[in-house]
mmCIF file of C-alpha atoms in Angstrom:
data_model
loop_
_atom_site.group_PDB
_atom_site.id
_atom_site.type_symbol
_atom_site.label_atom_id
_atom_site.label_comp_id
_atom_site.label_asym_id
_atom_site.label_seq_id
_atom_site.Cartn_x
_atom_site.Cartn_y
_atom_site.Cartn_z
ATOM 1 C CA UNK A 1 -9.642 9.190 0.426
ATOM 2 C CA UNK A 2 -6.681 7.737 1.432
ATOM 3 C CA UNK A 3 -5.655 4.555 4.231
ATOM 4 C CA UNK A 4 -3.359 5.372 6.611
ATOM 5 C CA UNK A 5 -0.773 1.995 6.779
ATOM 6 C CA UNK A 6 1.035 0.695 10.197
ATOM 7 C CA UNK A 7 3.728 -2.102 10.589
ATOM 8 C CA UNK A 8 5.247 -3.310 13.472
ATOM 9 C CA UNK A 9 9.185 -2.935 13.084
ATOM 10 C CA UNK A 10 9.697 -7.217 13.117
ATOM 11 C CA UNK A 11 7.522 -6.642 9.889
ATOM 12 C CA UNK A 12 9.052 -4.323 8.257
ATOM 13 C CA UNK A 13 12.187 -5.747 8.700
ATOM 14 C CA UNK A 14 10.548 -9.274 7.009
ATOM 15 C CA UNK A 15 9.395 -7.358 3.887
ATOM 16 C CA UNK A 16 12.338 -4.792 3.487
ATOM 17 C CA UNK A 17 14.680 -8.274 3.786
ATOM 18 C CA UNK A 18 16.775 -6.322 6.784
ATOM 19 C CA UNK A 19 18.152 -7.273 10.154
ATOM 20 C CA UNK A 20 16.038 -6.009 13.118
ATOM 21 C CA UNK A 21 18.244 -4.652 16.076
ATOM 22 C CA UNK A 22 15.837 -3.757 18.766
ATOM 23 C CA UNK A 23 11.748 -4.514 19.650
ATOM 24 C CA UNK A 24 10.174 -6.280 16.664
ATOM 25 C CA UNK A 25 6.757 -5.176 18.274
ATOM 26 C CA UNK A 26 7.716 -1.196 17.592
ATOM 27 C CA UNK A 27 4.794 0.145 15.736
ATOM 28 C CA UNK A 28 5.595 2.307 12.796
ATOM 29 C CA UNK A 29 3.231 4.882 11.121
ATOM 30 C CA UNK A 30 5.356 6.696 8.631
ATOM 31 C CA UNK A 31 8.562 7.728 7.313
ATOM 32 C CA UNK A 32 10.512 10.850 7.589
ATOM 33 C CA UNK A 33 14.147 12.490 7.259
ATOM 34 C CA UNK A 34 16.437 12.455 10.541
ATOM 35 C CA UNK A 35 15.739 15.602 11.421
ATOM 36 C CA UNK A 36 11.766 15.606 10.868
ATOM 37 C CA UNK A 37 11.017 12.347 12.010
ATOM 38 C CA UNK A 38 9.455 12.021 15.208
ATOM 39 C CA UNK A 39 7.977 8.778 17.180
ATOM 40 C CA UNK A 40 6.650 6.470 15.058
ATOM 41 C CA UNK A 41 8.976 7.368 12.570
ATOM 42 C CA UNK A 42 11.139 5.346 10.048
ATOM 43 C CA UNK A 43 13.942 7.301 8.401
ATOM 44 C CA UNK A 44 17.194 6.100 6.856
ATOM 45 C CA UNK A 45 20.752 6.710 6.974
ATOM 46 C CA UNK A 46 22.830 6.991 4.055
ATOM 47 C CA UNK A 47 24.828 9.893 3.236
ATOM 48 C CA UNK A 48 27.698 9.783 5.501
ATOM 49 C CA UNK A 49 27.339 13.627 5.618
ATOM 50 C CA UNK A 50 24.128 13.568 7.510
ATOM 51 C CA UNK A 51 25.519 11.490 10.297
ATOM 52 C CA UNK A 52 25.635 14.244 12.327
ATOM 53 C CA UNK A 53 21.633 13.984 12.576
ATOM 54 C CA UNK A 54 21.506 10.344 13.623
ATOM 55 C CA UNK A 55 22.694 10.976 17.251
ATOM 56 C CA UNK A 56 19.514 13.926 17.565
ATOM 57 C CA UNK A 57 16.656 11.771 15.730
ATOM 58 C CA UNK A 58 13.767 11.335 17.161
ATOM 59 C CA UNK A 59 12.808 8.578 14.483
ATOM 60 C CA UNK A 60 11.593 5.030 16.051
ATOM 61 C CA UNK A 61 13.989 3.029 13.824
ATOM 62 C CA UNK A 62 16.662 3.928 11.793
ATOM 63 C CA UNK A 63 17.806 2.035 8.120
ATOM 64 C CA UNK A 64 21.678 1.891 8.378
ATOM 65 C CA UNK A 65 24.556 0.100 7.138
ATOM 66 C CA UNK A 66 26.386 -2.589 9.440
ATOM 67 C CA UNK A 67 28.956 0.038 10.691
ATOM 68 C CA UNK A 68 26.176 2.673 11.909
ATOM 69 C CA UNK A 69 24.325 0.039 14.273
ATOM 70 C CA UNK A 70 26.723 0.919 17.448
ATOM 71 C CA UNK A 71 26.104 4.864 17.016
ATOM 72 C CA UNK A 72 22.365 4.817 16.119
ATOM 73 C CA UNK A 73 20.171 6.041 19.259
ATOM 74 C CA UNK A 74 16.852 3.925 18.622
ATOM 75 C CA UNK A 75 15.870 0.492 16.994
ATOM 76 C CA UNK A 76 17.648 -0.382 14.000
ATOM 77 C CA UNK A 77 17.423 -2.188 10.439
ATOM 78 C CA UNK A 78 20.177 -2.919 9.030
ATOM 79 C CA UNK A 79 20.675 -3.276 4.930
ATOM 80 C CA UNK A 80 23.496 -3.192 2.956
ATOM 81 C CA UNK A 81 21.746 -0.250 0.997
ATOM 82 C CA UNK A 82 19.881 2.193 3.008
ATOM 83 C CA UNK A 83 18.770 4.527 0.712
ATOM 84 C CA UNK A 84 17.522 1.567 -1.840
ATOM 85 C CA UNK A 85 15.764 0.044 1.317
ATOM 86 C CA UNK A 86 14.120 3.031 2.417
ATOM 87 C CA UNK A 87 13.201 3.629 -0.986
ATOM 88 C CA UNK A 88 11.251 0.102 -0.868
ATOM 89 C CA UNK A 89 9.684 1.197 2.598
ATOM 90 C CA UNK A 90 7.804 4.451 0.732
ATOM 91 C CA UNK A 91 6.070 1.824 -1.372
ATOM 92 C CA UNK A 92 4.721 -0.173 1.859
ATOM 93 C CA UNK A 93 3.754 3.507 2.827
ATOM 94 C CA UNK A 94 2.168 4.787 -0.270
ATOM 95 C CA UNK A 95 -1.642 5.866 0.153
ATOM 96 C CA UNK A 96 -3.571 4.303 -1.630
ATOM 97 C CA UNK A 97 -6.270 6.175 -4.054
ATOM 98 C CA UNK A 98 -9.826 4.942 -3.305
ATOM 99 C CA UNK A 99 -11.667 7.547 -5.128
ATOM 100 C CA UNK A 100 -15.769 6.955 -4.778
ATOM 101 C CA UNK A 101 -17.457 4.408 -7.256
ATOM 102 C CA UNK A 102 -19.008 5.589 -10.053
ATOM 103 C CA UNK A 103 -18.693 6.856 -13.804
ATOM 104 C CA UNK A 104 -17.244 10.300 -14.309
ATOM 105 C CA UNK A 105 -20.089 11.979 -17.032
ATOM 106 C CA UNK A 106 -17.378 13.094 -19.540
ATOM 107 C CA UNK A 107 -16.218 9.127 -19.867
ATOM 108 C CA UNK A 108 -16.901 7.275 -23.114
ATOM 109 C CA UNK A 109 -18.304 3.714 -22.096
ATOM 110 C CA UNK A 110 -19.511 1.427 -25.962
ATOM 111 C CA UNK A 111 -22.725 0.323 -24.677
ATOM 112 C CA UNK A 112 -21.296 -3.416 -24.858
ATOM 113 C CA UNK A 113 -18.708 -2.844 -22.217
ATOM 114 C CA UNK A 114 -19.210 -4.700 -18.902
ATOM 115 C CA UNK A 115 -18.720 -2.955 -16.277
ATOM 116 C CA UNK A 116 -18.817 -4.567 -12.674
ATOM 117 C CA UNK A 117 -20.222 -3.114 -9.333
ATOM 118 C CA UNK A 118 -17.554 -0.446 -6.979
ATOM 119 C CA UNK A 119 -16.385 0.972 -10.098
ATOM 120 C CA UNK A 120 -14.520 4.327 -10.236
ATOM 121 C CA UNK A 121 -14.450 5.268 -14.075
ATOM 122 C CA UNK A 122 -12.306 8.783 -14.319
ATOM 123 C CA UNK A 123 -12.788 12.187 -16.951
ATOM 124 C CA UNK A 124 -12.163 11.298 -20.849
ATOM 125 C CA UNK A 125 -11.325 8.043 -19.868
ATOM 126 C CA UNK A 126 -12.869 5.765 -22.751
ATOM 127 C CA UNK A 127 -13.938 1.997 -22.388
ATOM 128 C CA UNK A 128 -14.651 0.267 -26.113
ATOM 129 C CA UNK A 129 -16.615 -2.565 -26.995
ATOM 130 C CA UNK A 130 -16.406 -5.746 -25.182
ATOM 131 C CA UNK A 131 -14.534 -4.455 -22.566
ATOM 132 C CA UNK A 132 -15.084 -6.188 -19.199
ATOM 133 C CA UNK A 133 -13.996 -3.849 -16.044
ATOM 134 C CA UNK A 134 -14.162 -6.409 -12.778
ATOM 135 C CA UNK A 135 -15.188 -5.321 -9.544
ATOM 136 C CA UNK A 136 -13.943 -2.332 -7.804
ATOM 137 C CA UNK A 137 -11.553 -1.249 -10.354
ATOM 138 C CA UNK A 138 -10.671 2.110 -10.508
ATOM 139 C CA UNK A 139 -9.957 3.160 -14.183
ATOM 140 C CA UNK A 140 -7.703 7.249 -14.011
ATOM 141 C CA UNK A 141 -9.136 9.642 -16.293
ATOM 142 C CA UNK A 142 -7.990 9.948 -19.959
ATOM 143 C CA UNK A 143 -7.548 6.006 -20.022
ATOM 144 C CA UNK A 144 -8.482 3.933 -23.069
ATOM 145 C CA UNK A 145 -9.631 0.439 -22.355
ATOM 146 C CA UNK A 146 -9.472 -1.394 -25.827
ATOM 147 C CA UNK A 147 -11.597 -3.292 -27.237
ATOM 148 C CA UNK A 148 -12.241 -6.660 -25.623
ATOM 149 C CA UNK A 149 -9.957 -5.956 -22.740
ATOM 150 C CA UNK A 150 -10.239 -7.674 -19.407
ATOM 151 C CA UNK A 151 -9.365 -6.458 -16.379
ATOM 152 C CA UNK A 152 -10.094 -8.220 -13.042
ATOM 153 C CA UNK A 153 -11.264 -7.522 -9.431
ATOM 154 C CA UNK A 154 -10.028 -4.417 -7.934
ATOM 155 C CA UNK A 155 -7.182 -2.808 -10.902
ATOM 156 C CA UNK A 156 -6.017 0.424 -10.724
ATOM 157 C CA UNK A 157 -4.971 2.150 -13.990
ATOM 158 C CA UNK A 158 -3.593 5.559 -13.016
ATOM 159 C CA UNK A 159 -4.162 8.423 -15.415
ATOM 160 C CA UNK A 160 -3.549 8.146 -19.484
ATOM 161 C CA UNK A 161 -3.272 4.297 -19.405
ATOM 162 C CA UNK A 162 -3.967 2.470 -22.602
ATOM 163 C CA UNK A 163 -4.835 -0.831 -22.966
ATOM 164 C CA UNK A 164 -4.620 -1.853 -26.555
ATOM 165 C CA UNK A 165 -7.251 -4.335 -27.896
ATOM 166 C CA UNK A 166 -7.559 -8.249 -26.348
ATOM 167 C CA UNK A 167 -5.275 -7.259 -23.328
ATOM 168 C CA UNK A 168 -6.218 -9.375 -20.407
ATOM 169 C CA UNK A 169 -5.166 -8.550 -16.287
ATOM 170 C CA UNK A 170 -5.699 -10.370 -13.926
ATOM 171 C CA UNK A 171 -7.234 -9.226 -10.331
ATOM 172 C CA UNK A 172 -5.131 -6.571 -8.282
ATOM 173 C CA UNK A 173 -2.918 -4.949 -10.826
ATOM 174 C CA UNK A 174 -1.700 -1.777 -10.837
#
């Protein structure tokens, strides 16, 4: 239930606001440590103690600091944080939850709720009156839509998220 998510390097480096060093067209699956990574591979170097590793990754590109570009083995991009910027990278990388649509039977819908086509309604979650849930939304279980809450095309509300009465999002949020 998940989406596996590739980006060439030149991208990456674009959205993680880092200088490429090496083939912008590199095609990168995942992230991974040094010493686990393998091809495909984005890891990060930030510790000064784990230098060691750099010189033995097998990692596609690396995220280093200015002064590690010279010693680092494979394509690099450099940031003036590494650790901050590979943190950013794991959120390009998260998989995405696309549970199947439909409406958990221990959920609490009001009868006057809307509630649009593709939607994933979770356990205990409960929707109240006048509640309008837009299309492919996915709503975590034990959330409580207020009442006369909005939410647009394809939200996610993870687990235990309340929305207090008249509380309007827009499409996409998270």
């Amino acid at each position: 239930m998940t989406h596996e998510k590739t980006y060439t390097l030149g991208a990456l480096a674009e959205l993680l606001n880092a200088r490429l060093v090496g083939d912008p067209d590199c095609i990168i699956t995942g992230l991974a440590s040094l010493r686990e990574a393998g091809p495909g591979s984005l890891s990060f170097l930030s510790n000064p103690a784990y230098f060691g590793q750099l010189a033995g990754t097998r990692a596609s590109a690396v995220i280093v600091e200015e002064k590690f570009v010279k010693t680092c083995p494979t394509h690099s991009l450099v940031a003036d944080q590494p650790y901050v910027t590979f943190a950013r990278a794991t959120q390009l990388f998260a998989a995405a939850l696309r549970p199947g649509a439909g409406i958990h039977p221990a959920a609490i819908i009001d009868d006057r709720a809307r509630i649009s086509t593709n939607v994933s309604i979770g356990p205990h979650a409960v929707i109240a009156a006048g509640a309008e849930i837009g299309a492919g939304s996915i709503i975590g279980a034990g959330c409580v839509i207020g009442e006369d809450c909005r939410l647009g095309n394809d939200c996610c509300l993870h687990a235990n998220v309340t929305l207090y009465h008249k509380v309007w999002l827009g499409d996409r949020v998270e």
